[in-house]
PDB file of C-alpha atoms and ligand atoms in Angstrom:
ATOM      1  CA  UNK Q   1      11.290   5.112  39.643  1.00  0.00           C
ATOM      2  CA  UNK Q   2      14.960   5.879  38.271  1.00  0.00           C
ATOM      3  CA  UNK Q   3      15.741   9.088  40.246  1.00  0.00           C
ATOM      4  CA  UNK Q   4      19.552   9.684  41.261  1.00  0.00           C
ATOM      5  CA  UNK Q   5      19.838  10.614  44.552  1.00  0.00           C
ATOM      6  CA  UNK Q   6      23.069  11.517  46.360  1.00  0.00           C
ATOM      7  CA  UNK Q   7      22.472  12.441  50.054  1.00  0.00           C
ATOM      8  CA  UNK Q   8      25.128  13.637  52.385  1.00  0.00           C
ATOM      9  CA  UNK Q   9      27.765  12.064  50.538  1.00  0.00           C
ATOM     10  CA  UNK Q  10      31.166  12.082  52.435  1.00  0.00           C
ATOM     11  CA  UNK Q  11      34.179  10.462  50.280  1.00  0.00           C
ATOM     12  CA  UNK Q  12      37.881  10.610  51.941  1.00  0.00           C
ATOM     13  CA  UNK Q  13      41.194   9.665  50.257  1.00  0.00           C
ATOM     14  CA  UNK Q  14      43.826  10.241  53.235  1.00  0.00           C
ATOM     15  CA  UNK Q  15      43.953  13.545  53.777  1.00  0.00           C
ATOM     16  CA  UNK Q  16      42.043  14.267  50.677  1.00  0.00           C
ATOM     17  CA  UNK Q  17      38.210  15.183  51.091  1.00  0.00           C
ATOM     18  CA  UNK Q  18      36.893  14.336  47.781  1.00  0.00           C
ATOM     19  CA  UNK Q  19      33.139  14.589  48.796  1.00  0.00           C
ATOM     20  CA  UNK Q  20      32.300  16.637  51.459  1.00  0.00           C
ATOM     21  CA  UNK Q  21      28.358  16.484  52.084  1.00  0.00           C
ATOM     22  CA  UNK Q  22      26.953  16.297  49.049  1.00  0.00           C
ATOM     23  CA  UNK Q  23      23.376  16.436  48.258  1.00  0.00           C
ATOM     24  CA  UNK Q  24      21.139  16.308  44.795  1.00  0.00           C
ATOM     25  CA  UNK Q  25      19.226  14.657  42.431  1.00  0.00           C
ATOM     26  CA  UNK Q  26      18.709  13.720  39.009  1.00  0.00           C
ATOM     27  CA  UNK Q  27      15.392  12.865  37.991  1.00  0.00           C
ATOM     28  CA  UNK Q  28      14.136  10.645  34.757  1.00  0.00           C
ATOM     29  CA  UNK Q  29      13.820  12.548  31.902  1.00  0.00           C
ATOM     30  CA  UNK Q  30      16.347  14.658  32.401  1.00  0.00           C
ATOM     31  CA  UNK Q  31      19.543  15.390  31.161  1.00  0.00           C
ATOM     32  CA  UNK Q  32      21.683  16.368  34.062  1.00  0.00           C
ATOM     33  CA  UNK Q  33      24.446  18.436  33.856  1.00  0.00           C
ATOM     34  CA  UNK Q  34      27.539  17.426  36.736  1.00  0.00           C
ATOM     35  CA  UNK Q  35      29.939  20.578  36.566  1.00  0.00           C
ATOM     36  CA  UNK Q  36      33.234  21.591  38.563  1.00  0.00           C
ATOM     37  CA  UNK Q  37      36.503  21.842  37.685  1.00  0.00           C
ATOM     38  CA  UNK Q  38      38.918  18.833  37.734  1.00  0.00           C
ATOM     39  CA  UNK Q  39      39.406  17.132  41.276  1.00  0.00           C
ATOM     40  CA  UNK Q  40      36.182  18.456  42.414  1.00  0.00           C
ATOM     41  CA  UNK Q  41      34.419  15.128  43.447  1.00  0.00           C
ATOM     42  CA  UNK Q  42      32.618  13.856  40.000  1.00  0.00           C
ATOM     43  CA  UNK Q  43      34.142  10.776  39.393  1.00  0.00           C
ATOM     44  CA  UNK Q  44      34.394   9.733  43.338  1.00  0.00           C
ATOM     45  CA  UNK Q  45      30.280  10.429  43.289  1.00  0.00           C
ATOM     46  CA  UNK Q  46      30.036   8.496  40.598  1.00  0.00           C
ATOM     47  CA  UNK Q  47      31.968   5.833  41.108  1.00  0.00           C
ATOM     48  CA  UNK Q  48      29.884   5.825  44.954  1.00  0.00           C
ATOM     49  CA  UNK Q  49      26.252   5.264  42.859  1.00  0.00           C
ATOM     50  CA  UNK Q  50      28.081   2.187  41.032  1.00  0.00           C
ATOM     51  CA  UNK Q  51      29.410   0.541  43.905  1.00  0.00           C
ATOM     52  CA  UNK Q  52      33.316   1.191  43.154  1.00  0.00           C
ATOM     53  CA  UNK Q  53      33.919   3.253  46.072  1.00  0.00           C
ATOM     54  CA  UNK Q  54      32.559   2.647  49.779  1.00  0.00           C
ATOM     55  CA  UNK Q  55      31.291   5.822  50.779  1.00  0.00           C
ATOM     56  CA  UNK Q  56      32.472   6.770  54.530  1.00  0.00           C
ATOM     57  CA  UNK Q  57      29.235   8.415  55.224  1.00  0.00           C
ATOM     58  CA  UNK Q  58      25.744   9.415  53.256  1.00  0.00           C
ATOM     59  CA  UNK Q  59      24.189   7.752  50.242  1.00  0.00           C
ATOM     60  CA  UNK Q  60      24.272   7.418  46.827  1.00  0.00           C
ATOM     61  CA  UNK Q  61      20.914   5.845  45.682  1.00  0.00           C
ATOM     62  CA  UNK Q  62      19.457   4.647  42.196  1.00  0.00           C
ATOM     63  CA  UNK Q  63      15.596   4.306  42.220  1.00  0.00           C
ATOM     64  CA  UNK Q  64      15.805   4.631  46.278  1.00  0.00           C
ATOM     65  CA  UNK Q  65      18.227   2.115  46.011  1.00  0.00           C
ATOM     66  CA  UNK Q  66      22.133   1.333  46.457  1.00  0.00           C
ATOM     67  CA  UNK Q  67      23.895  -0.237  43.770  1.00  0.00           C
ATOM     68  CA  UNK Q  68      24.537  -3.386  45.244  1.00  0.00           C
ATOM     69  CA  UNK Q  69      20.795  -3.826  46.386  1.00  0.00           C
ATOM     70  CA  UNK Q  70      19.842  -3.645  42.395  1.00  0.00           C
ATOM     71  CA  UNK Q  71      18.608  -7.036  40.629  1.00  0.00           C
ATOM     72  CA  UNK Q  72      19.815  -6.595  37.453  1.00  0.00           C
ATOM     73  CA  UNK Q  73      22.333  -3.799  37.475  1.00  0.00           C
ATOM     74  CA  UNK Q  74      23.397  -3.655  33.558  1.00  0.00           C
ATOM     75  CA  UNK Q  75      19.291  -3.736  33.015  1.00  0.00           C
ATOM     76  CA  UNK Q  76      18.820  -0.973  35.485  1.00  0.00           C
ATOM     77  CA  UNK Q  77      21.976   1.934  35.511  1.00  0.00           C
ATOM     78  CA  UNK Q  78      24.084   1.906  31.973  1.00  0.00           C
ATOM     79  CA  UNK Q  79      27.604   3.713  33.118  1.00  0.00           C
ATOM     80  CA  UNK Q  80      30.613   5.105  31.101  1.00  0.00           C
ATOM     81  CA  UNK Q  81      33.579   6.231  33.454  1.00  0.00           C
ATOM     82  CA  UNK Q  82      36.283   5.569  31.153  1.00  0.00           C
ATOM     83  CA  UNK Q  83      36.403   5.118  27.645  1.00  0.00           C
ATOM     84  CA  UNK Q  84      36.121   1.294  27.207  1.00  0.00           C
ATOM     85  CA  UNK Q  85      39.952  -0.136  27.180  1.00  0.00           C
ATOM     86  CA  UNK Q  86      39.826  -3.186  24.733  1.00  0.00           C
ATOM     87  CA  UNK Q  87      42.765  -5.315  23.880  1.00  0.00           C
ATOM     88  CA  UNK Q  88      44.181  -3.962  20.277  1.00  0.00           C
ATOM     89  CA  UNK Q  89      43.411  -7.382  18.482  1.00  0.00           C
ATOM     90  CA  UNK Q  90      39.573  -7.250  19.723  1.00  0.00           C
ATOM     91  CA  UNK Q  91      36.797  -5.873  17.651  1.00  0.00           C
ATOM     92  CA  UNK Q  92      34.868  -3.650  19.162  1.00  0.00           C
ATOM     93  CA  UNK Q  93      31.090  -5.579  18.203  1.00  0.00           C
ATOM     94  CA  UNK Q  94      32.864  -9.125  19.799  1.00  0.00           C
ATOM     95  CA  UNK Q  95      33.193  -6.978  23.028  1.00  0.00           C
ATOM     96  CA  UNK Q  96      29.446  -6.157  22.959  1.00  0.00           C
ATOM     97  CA  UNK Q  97      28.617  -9.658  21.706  1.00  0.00           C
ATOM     98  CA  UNK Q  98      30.797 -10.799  24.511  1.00  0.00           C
ATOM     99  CA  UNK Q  99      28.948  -8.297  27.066  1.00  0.00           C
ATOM    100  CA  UNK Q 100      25.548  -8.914  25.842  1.00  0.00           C
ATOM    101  CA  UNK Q 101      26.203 -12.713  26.100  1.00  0.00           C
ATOM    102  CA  UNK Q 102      26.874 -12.695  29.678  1.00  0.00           C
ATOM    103  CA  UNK Q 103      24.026 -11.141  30.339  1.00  0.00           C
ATOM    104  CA  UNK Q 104      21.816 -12.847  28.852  1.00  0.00           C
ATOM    105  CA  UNK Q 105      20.587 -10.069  26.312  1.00  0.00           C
ATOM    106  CA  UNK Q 106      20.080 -10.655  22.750  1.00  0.00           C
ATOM    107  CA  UNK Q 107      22.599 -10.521  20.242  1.00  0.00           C
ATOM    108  CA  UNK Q 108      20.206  -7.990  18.040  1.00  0.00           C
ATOM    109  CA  UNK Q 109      21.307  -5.455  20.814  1.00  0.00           C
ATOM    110  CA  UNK Q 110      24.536  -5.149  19.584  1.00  0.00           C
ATOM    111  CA  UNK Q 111      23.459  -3.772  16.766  1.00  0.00           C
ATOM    112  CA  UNK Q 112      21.212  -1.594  17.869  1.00  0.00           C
ATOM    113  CA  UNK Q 113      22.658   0.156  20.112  1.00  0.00           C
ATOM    114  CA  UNK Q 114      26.007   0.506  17.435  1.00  0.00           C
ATOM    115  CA  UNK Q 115      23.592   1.827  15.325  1.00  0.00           C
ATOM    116  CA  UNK Q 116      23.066   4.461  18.076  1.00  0.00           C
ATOM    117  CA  UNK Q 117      26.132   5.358  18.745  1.00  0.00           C
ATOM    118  CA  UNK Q 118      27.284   5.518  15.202  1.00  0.00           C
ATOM    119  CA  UNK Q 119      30.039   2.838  14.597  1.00  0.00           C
ATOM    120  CA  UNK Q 120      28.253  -0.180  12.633  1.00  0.00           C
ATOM    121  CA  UNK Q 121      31.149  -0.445  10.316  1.00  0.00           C
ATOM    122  CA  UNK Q 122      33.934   0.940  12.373  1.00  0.00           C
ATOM    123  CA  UNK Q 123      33.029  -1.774  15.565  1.00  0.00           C
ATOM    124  CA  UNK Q 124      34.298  -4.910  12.792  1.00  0.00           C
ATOM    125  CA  UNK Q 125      37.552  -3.548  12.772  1.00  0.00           C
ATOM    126  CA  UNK Q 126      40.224  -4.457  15.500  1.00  0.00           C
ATOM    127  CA  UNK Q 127      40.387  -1.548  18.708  1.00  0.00           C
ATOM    128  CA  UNK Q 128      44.064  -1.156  18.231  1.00  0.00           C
ATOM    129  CA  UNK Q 129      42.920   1.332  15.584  1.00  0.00           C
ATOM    130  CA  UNK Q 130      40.361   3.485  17.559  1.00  0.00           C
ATOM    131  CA  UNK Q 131      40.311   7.051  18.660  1.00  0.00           C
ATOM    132  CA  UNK Q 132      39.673   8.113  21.839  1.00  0.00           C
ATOM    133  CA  UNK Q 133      36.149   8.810  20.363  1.00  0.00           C
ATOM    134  CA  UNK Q 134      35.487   5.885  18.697  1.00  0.00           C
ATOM    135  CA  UNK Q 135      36.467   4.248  22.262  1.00  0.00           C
ATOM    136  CA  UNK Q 136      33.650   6.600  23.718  1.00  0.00           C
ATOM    137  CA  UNK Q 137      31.229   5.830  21.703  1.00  0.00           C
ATOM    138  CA  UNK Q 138      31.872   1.998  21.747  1.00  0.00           C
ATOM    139  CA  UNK Q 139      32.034   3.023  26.200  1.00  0.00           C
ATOM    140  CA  UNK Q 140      28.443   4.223  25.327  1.00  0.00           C
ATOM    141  CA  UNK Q 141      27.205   1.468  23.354  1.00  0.00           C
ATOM    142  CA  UNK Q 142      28.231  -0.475  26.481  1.00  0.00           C
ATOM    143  CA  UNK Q 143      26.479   1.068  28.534  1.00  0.00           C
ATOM    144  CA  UNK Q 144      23.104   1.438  26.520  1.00  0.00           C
ATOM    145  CA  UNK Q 145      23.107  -2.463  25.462  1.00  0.00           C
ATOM    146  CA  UNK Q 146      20.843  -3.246  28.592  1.00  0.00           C
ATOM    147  CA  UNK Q 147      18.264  -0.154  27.563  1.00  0.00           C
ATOM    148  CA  UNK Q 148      18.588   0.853  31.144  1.00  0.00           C
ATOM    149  CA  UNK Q 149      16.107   3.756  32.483  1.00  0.00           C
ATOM    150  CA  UNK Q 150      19.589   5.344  34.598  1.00  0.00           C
ATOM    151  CA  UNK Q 151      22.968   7.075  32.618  1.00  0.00           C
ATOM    152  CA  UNK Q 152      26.076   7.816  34.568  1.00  0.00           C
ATOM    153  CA  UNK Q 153      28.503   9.188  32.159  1.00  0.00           C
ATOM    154  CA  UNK Q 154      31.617  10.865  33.090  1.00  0.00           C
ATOM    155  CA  UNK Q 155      33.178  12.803  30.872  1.00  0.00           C
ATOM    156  CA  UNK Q 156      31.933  11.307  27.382  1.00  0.00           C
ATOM    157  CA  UNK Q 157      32.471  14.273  25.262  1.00  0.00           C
ATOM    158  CA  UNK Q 158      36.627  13.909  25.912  1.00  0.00           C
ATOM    159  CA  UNK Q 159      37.791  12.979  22.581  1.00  0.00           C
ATOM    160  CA  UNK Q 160      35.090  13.945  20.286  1.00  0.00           C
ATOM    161  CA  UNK Q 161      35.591  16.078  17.764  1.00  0.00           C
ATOM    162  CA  UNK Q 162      32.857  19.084  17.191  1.00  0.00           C
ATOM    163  CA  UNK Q 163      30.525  16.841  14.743  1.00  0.00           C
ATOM    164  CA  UNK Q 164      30.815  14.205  17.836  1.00  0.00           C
ATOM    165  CA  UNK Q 165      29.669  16.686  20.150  1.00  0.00           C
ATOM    166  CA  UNK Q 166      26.927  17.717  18.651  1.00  0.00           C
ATOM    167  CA  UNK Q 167      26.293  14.094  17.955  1.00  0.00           C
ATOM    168  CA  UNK Q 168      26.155  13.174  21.273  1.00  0.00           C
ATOM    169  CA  UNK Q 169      23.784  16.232  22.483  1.00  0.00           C
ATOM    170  CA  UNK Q 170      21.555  15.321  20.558  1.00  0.00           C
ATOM    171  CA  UNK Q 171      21.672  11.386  21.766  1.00  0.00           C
ATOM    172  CA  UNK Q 172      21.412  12.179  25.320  1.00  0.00           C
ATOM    173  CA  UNK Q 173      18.346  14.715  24.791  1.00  0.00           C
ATOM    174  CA  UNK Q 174      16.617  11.682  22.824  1.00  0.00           C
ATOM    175  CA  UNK Q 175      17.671   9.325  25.584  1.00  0.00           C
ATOM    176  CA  UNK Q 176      16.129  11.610  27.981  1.00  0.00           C
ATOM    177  CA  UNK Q 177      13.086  12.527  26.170  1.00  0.00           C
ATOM    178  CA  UNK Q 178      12.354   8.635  26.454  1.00  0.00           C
ATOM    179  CA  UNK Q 179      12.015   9.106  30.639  1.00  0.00           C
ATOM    180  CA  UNK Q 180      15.598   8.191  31.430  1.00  0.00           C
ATOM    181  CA  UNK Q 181      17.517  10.367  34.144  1.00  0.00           C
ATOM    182  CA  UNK Q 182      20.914  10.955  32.602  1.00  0.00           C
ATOM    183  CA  UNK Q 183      23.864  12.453  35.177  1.00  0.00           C
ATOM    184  CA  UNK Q 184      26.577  13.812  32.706  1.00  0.00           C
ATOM    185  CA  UNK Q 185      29.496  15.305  34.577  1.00  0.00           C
ATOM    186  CA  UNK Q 186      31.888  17.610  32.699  1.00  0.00           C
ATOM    187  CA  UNK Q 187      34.714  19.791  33.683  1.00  0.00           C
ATOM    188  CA  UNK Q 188      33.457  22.832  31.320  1.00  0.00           C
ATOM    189  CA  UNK Q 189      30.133  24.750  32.119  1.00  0.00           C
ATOM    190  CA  UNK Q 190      29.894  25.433  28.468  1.00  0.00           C
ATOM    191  CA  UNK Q 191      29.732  21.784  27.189  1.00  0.00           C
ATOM    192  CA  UNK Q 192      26.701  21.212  29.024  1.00  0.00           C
ATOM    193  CA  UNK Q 193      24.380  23.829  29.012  1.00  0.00           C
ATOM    194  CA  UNK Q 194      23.173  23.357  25.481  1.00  0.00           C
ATOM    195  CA  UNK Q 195      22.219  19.388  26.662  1.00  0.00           C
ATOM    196  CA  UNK Q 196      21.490  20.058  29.960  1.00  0.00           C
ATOM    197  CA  UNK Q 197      17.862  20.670  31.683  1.00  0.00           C
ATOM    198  CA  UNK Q 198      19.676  20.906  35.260  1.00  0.00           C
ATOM    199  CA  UNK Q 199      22.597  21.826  36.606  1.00  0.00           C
ATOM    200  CA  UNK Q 200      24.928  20.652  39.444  1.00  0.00           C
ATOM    201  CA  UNK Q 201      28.070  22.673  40.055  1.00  0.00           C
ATOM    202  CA  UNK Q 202      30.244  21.234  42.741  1.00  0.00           C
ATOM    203  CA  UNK Q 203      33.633  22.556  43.723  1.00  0.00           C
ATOM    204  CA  UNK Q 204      36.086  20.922  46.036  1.00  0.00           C
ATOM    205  CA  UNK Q 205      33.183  17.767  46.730  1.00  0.00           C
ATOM    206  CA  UNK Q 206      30.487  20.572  47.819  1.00  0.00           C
ATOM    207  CA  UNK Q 207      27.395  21.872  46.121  1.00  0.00           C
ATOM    208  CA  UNK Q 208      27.973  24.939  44.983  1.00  0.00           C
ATOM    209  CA  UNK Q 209      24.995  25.422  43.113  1.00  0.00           C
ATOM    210  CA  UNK Q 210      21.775  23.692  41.609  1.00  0.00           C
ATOM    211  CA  UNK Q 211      19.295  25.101  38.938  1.00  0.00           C
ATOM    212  CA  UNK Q 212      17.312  24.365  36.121  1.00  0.00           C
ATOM    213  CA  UNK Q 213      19.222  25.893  33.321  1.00  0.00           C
ATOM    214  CA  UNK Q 214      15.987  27.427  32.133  1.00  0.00           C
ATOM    215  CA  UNK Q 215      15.900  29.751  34.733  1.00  0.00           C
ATOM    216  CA  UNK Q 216      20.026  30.557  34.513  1.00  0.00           C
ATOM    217  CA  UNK Q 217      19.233  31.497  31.306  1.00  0.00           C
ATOM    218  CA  UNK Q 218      16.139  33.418  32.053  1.00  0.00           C
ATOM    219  CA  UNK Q 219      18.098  35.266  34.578  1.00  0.00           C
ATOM    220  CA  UNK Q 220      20.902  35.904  31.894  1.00  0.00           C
TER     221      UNK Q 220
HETATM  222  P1  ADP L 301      36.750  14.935  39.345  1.00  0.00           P
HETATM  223  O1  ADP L 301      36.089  13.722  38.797  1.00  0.00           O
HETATM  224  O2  ADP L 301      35.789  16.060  39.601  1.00  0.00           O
HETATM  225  O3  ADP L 301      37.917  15.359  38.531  1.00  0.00           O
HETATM  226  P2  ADP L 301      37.627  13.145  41.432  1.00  0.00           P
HETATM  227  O4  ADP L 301      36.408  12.606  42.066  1.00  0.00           O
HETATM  228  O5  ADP L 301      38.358  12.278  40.458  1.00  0.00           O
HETATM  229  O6  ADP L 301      37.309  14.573  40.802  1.00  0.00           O
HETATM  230  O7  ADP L 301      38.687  13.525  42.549  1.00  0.00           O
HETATM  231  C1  ADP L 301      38.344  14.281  43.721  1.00  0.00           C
HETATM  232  C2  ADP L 301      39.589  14.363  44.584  1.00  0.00           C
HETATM  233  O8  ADP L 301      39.837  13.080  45.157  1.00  0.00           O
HETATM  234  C3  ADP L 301      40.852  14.761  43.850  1.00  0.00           C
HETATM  235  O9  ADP L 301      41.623  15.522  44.732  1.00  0.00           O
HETATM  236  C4  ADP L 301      41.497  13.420  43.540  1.00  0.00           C
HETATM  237  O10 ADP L 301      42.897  13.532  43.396  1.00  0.00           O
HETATM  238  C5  ADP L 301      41.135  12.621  44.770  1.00  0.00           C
HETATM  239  N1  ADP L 301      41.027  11.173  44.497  1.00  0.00           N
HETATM  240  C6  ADP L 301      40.141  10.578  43.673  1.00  0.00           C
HETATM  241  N2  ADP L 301      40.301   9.249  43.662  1.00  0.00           N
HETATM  242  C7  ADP L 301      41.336   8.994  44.507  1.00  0.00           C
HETATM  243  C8  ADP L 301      41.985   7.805  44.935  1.00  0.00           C
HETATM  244  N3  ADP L 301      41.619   6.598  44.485  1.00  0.00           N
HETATM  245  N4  ADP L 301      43.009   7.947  45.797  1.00  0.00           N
HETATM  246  C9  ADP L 301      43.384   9.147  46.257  1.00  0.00           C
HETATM  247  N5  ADP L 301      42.805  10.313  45.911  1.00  0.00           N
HETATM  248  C10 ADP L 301      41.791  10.235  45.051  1.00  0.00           C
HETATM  249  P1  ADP L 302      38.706  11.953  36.517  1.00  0.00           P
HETATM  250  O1  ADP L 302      39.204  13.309  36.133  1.00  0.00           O
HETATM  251  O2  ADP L 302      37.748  11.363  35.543  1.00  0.00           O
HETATM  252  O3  ADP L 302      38.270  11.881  37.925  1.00  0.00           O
HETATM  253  P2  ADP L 302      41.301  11.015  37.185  1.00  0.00           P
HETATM  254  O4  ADP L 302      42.361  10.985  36.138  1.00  0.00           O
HETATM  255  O5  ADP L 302      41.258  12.071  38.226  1.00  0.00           O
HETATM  256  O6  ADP L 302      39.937  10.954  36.390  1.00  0.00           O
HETATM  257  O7  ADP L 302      41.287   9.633  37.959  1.00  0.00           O
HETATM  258  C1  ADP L 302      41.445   8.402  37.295  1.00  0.00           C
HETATM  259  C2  ADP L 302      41.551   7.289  38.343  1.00  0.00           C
HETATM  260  O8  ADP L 302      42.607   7.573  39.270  1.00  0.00           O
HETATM  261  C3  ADP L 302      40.290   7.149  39.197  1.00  0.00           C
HETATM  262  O9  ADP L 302      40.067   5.773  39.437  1.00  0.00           O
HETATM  263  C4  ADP L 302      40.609   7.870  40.485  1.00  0.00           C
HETATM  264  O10 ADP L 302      39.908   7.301  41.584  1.00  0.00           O
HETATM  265  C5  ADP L 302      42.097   7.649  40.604  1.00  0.00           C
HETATM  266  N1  ADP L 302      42.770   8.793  41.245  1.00  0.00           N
HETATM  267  C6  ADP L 302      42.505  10.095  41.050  1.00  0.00           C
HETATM  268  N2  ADP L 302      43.293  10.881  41.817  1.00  0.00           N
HETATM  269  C7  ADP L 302      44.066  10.026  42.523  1.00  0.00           C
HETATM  270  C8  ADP L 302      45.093  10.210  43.501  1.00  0.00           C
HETATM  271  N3  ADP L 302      45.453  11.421  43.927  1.00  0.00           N
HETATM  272  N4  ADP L 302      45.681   9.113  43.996  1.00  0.00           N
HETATM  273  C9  ADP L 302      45.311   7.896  43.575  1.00  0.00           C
HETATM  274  N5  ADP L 302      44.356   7.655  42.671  1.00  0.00           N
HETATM  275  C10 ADP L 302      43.744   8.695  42.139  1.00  0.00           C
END
């Protein structure tokens, strides 16, 4: 079972509460949607269900379980929190040969999953060329390469261009139509609810509200 679950979640920085009790859940086959505005908590919650952050109270679970209790993490939760950094001289399909090496996937992955994202020919070339969207999508072909039943992806539409958006909607509805429970956070309301089938709107590391977006737009 690949549910997201974030219980009670309780993040400081110093003085700075970034998550302040927060509940929800993201089930499989869903897309969804993670909206408040910048600084509201996203990336802290996110970074809690990988691992990166201690939380100081709560949970942040993946199939019922914490990140570090998983077997095979890159089999089981596929992440993008950044787009992927890669030294200018490397090509982008050595870094997912590299990647797929190391864990012991095989090398046909690579292509398949550049095939998904949409960069066969642009992944030979050297990353000191790449856009900030062809560094997304290469982030996403990351995080796909294990076929993992869990998304986290912060941000991933930053840098696309319209056709990219739209490219990507339609990606993360197929991913989800597949069973997988995708957590998408964005700073803009609007970017989402096309993809979407759920929304959670946080705002200074609370929940400020959670809905199907069938029923917001039923009540629109
Ligand atoms: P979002 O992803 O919604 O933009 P973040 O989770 O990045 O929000 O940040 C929530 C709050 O926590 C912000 O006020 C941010 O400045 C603060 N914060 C996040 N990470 C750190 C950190 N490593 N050190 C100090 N403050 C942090
Ligand atoms: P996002 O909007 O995706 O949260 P940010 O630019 O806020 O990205 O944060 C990028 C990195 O900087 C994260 O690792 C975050 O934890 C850290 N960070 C964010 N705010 C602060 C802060 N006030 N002090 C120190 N580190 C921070």
């Amino acid at each position: 079972d690949a549910t997201i679950e974030v219980r009670n979640l309780r993040k400081r920085f110093g003085r700075t509460l970034a998550v302040d009790g927060l509940s929800f859940t993201a089930e499989p086959g869903m897309v969804t949607g993670f909206v408040g505005p910048n600084g509201a908590g996203k990336s802290t919650t996110m970074r809690a269900l990988l691992g990166l952050d201690a939380a100081d109270e709560g949970e942040a679970l993946i199939g019922g379980r914490p990140y570090h209790a998983l077997r095979t993490p890159l089999l089981e939760v596929g992440a993008l929190l950044d787009a992927a950094a890669l030294h200018p001289s490397r090509r982008g399909r050595d870094h997912l040969r590299w990647l797929a090496h190391s864990h012991g996937l095989p090398m046909s992955r690579v292509d398949e999953v550049l095939d998904q994202v949409g960069m066969d020919a642009a992944a030979r070339r050297r990353a000191g060329g790449y856009s900030l969207g062809m560094r997304q999508r290469l982030g996403l072909a990351a995080a796909l390469l294990g076929d993992p039943p869990v998304l986290l992806l912060d941000e991933p539409v930053n840098g696309l261009d319209p056709e990219g958006i739209q490219w990507i909607r339609t990606l993360l509805r197929d991913l989800a139509s597949e069973g997988r429970a995708i957590l998408v956070s964005s700073h803009l309301m609007s970017e989402l609810e096309d993809t979407a089938d759920h929304l959670v709107v946080i705002g200074r590391g609370r929940l400020i509200a959670e809905t199907a977006v069938a029923d917001l737009l039923a009540a629109a």
